[in-house]
GROMACS .gro file of C-alpha atoms in nm:
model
  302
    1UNK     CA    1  -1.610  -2.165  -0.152
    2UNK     CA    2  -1.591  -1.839  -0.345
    3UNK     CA    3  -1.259  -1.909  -0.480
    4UNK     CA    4  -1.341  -2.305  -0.592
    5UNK     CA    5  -1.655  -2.133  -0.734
    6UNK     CA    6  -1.464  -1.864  -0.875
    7UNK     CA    7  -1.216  -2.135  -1.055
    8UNK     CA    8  -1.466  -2.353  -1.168
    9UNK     CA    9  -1.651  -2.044  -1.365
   10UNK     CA   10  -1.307  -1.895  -1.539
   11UNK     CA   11  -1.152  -2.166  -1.545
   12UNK     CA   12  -1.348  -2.501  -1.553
   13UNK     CA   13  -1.072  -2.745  -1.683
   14UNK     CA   14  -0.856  -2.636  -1.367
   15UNK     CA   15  -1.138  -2.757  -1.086
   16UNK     CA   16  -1.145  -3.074  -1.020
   17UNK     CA   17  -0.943  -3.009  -0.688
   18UNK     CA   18  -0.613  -3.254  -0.793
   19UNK     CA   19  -0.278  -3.097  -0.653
   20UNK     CA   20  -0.104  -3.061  -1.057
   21UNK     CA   21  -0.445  -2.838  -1.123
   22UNK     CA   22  -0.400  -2.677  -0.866
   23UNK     CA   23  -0.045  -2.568  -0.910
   24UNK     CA   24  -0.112  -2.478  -1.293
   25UNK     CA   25  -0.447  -2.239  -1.179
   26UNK     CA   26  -0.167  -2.053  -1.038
   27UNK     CA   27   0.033  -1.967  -1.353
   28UNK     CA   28  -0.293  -1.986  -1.563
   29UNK     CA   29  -0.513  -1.721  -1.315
   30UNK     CA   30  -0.167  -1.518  -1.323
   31UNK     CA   31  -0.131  -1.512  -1.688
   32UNK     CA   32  -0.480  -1.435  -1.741
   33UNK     CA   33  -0.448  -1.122  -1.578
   34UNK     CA   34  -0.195  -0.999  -1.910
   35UNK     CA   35  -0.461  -1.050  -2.193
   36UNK     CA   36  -0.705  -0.837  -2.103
   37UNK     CA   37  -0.672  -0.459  -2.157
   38UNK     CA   38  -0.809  -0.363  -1.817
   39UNK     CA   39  -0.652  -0.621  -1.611
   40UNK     CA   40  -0.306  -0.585  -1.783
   41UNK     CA   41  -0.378  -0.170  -1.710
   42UNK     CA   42  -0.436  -0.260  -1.374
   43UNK     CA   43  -0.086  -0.504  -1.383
   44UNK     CA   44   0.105  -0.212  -1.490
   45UNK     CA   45   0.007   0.023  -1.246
   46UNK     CA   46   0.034  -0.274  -0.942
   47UNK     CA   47   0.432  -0.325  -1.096
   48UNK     CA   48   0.506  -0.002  -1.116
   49UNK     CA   49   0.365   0.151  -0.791
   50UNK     CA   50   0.609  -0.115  -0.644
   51UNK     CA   51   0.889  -0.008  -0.896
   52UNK     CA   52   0.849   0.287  -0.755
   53UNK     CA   53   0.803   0.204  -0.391
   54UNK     CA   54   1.135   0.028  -0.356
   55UNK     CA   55   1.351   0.303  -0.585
   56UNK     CA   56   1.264   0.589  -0.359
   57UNK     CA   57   1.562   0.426  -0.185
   58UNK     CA   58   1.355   0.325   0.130
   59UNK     CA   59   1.565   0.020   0.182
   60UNK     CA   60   1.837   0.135   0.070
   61UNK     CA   61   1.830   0.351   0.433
   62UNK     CA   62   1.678   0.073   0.574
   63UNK     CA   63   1.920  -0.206   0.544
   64UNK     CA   64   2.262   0.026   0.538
   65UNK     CA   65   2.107   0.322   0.789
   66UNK     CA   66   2.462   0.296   0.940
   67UNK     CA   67   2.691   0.285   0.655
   68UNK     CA   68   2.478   0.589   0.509
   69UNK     CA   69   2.524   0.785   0.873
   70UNK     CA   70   2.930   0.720   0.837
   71UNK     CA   71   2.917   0.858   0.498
   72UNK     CA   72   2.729   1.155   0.646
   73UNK     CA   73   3.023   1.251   0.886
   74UNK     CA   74   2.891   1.061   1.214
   75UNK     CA   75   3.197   0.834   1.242
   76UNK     CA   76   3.096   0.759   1.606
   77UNK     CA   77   2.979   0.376   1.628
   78UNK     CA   78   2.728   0.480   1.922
   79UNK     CA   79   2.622   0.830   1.740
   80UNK     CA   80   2.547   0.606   1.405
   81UNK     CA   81   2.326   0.308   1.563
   82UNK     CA   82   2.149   0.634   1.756
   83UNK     CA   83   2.066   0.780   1.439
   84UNK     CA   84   1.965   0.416   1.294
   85UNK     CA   85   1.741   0.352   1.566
   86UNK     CA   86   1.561   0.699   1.508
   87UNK     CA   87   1.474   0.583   1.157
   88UNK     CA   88   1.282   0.323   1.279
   89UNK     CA   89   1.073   0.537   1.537
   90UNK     CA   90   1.008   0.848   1.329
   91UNK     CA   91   0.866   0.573   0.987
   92UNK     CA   92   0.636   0.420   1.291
   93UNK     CA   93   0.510   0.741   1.377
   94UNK     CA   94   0.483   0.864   1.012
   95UNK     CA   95   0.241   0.589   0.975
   96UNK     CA   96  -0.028   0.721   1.226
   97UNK     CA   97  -0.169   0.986   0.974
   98UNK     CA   98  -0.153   0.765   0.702
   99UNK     CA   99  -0.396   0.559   0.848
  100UNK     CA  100  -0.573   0.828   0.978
  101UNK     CA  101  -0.650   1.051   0.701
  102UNK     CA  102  -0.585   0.854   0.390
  103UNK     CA  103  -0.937   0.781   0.336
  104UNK     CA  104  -1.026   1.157   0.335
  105UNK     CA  105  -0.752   1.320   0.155
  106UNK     CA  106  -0.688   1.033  -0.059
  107UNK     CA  107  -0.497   0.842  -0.249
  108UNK     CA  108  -0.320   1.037  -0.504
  109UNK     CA  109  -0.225   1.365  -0.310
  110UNK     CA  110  -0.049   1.174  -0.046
  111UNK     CA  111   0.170   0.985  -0.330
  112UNK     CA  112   0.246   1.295  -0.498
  113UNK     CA  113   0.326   1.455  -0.207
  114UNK     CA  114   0.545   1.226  -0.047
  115UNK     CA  115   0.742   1.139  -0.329
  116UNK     CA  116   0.813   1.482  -0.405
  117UNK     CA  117   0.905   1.480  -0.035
  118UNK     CA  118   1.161   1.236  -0.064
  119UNK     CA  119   1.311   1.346  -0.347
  120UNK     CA  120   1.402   1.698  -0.241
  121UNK     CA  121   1.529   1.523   0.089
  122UNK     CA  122   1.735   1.319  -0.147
  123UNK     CA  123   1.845   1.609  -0.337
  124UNK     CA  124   1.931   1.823  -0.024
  125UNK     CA  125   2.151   1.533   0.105
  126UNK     CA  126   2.337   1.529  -0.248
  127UNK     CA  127   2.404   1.907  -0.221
  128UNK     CA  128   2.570   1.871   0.110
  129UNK     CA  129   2.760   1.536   0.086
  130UNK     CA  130   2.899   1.685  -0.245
  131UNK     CA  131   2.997   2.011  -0.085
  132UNK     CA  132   3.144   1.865   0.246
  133UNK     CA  133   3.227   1.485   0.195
  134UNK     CA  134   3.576   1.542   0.246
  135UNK     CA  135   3.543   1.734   0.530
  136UNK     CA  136   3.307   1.677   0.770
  137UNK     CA  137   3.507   1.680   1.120
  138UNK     CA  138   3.475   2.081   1.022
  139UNK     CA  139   3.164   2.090   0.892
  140UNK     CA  140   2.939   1.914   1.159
  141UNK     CA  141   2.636   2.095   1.135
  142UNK     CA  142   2.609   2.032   0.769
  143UNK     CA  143   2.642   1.670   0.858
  144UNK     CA  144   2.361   1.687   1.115
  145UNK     CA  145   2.186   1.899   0.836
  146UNK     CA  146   2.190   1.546   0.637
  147UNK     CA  147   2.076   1.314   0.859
  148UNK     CA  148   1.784   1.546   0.990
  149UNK     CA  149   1.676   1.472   0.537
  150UNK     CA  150   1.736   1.142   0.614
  151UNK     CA  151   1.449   1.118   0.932
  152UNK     CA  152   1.256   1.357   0.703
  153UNK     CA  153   1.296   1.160   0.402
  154UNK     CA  154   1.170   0.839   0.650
  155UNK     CA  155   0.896   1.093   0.761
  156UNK     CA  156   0.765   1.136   0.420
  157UNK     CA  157   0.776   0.733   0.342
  158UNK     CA  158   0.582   0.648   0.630
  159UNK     CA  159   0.280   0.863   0.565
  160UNK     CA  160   0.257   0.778   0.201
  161UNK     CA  161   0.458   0.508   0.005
  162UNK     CA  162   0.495   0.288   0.310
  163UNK     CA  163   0.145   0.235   0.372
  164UNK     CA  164  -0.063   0.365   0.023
  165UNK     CA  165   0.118   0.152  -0.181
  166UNK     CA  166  -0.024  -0.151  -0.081
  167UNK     CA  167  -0.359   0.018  -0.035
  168UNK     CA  168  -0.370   0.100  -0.382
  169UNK     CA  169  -0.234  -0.227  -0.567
  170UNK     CA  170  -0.518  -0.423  -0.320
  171UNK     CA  171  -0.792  -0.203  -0.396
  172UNK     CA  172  -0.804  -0.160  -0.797
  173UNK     CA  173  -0.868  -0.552  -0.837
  174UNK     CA  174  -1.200  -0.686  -0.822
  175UNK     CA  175  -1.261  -0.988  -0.597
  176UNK     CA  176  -1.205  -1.273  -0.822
  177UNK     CA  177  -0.887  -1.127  -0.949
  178UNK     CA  178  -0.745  -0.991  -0.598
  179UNK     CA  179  -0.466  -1.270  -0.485
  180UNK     CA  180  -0.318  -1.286  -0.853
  181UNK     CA  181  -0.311  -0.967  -0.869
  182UNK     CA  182  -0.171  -0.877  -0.515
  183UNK     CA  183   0.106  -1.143  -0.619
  184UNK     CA  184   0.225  -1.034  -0.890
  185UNK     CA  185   0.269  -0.684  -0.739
  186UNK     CA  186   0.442  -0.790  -0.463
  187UNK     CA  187   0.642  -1.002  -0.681
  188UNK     CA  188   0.757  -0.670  -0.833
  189UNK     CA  189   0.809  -0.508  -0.477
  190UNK     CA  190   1.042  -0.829  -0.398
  191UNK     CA  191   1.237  -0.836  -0.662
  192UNK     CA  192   1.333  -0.464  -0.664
  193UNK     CA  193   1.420  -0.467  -0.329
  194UNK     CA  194   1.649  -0.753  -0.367
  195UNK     CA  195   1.815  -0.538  -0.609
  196UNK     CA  196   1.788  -0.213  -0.462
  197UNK     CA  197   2.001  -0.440  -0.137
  198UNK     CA  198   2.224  -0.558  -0.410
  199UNK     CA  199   2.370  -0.233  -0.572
  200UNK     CA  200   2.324  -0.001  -0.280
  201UNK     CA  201   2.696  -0.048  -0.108
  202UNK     CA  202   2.849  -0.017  -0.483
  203UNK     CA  203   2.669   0.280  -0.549
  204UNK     CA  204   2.747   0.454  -0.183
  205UNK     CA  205   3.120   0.370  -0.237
  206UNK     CA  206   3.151   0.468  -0.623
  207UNK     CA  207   2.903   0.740  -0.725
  208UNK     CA  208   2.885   0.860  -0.301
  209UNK     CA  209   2.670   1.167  -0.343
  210UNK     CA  210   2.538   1.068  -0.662
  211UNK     CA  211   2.353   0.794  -0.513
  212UNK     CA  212   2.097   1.059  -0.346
  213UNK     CA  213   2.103   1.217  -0.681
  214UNK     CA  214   1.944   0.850  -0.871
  215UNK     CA  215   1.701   0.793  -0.637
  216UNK     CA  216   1.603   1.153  -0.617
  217UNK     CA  217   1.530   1.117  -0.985
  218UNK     CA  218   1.378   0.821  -0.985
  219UNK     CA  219   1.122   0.918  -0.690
  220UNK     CA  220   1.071   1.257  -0.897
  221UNK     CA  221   1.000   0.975  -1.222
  222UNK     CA  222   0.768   0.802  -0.938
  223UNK     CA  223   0.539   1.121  -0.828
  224UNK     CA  224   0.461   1.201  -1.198
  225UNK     CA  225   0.393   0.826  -1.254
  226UNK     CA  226   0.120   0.855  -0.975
  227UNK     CA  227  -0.001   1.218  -1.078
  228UNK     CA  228  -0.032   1.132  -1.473
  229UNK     CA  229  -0.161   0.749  -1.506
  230UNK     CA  230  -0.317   0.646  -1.138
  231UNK     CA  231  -0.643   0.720  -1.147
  232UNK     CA  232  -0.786   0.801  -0.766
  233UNK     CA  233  -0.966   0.515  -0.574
  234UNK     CA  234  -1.068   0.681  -0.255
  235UNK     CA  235  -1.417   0.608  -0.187
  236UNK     CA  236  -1.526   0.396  -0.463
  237UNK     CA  237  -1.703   0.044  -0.484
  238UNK     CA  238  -1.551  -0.246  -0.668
  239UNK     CA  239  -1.817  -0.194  -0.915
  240UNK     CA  240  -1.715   0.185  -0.970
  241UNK     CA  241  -1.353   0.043  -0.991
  242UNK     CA  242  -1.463  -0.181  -1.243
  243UNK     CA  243  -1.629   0.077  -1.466
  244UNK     CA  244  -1.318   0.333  -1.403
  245UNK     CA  245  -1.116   0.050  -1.487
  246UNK     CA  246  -1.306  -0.044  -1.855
  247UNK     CA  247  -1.380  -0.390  -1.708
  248UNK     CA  248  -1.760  -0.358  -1.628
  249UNK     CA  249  -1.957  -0.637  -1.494
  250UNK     CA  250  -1.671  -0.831  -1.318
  251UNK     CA  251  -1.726  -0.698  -0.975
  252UNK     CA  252  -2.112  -0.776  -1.009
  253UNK     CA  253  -2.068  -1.076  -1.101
  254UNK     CA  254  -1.852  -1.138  -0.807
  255UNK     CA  255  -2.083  -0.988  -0.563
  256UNK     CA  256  -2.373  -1.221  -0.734
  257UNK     CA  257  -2.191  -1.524  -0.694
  258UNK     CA  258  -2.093  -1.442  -0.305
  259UNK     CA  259  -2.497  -1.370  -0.268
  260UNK     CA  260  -2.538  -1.718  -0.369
  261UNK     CA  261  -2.311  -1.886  -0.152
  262UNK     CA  262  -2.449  -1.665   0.131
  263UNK     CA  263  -2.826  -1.804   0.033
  264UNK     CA  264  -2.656  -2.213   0.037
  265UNK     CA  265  -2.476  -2.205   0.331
  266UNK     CA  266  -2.749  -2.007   0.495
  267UNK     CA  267  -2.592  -1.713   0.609
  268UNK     CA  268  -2.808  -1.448   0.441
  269UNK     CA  269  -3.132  -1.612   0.626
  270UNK     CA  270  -2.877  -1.545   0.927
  271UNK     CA  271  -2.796  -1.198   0.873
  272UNK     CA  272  -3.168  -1.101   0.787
  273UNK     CA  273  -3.299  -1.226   1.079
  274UNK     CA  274  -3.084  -1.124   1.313
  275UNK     CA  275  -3.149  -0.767   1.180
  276UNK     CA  276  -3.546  -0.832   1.247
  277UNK     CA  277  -3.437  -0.947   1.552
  278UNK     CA  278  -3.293  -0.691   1.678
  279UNK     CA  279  -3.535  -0.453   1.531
  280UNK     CA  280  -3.862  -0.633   1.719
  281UNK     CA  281  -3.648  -0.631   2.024
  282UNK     CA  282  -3.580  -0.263   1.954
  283UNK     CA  283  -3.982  -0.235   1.921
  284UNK     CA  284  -4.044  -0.427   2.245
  285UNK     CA  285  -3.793  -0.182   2.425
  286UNK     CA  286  -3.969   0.106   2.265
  287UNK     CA  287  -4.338  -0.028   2.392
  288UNK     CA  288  -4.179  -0.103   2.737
  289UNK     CA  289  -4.057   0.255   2.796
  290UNK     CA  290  -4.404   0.378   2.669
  291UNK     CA  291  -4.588   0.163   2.913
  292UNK     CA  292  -4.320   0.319   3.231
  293UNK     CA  293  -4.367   0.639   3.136
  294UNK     CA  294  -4.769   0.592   3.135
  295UNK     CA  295  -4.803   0.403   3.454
  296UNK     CA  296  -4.578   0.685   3.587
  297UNK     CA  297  -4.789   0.953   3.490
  298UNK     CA  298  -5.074   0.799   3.629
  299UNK     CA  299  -4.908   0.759   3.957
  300UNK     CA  300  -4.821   1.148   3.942
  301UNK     CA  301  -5.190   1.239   3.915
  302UNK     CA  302  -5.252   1.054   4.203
   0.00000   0.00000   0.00000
């Protein structure tokens, strides 16, 4: 109902339900989102977050963990799946604080952090491919040394750009505006990953350590991107968003039109007296333990 209601206010020549009008709201809702300067702001920073995101070179490890462990020395079949599988356990457990502590230290800290995390794992793993790509059988602890940045470099994914990315590029839209604007920045996350899967094996085989050294950069490009233009979210109401944002009045106007399909369908009636339910039940409880406690100081003076 919110959404129909929703359509029908912004866009009134779009609601009358038919499957063509509902295919254009689609484009139309999407496009929308570009000719406003607060929503188009808050486009940018959903695009680029996911730019970002996906040229950290997460997927890159990801989808060619074992290629990348062969190219760090570890030309054992059974050592290289090993070291694959322990990419996927360490990002799972990275995850735990994320989810843990996000809302406390916030948004922007863990970013910055992690992306500058990343990048000096990338870095390090440039330094000693370049110094020892060509001979790794004798220099096997600097190929350990390389694949113990690559778990770190996981490490510092999980706890930040895995999971705060899509925290952030929900949270900045108001209600209304949320699935368009979700879309179009996972659009952006799809479509760089697709590349990022596309180039990856050309850029291990021709530029080898240089590969660490581009998405080093570009995670480096991706924690100043966070530091200098996203603002921080933690803790603040869609209305707060809106007025950090430049776009006040959209989330309130939301929130009205929700408290008015509450009130039709009943559900506010619900919720209200259910709460003064439970409240002269509370009360009842309260007199009850009153009236115990008398009769059983009466039976004590006895």
């Amino acid at each position: 109902m919110f959404e129909k209601r929703s359509t029908a206010e912004h866009f009134p020549h779009l609601a009358d339900g038919s499957k063509l009008s509902i295919i254009k709201l689609q484009f139309v809702a999407a496009a929308s989102l570009f000719k406003s300067k607060p929503m188009f702001r808050r486009v940018m920073l959903a695009t680029l977050t996911m730019f970002f995101q996906q040229w950290t070179g997460i997927n890159a490890v990801l989808y060619y963990a074992p290629k990348i462990f062969t190219g760090l020395g570890q030309t054992s079949t059974t050592t290289s799946l090993l070291a694959t599988g322990v990419v996927g356990i360490v990002m799972w457990l990275a995850t735990i604080p994320a989810v843990m502590y996000v809302d406390k230290l916030g948004r922007k800290p863990i970013l910055v952090v992690g992306a500058i995390g990343m990048a000096l794992c990338h870095f390090i793993i440039a330094i000693l491919t370049a110094k020892n790509q060509d001979a790794w059988p004798t220099h096997k602890a600097a190929g350990w040394a390389a694949v113990a940045m690559v778990w770190l470099f996981v490490v510092h994914f999980g706890y930040s750009w895995g999971p705060c990315a899509w925290i952030v590029i929900a949270e900045i839209w108001p209600i209304s505006q949320r699935p368009y604007g979700i879309a179009i920045g996972a659009s952006s996350n799809w479509m760089n990953n697709f590349i990022v899967g596309q180039v990856t094996p050309d850029m291990l085989h021709h530029l080898t350590y240089g590969t660490y050294i581009f998405f080093g950069v570009l995670t480096t490009m991706g924690a100043a991107f966070i530091y200098f233009f996203f603002p921080e979210t933690k803790g603040l109401s869609l209305e707060e968003m809106d007025t950090l944002f430049g776009s006040a009045g959209v989330a309130a106007a939301d929130a009205e039109r929700m408290r008015e399909i509450n009130r039709e369908i009943g559900l506010e009636e619900m919720i209200h007296g259910s709460v003064a339910g439970q409240g002269g039940i509370h009360d009842e409880k309260i007199l009850e333990e009153k009236a115990a406690a008398a009769e059983h100081r009466d039976a004590d003076s006895e």
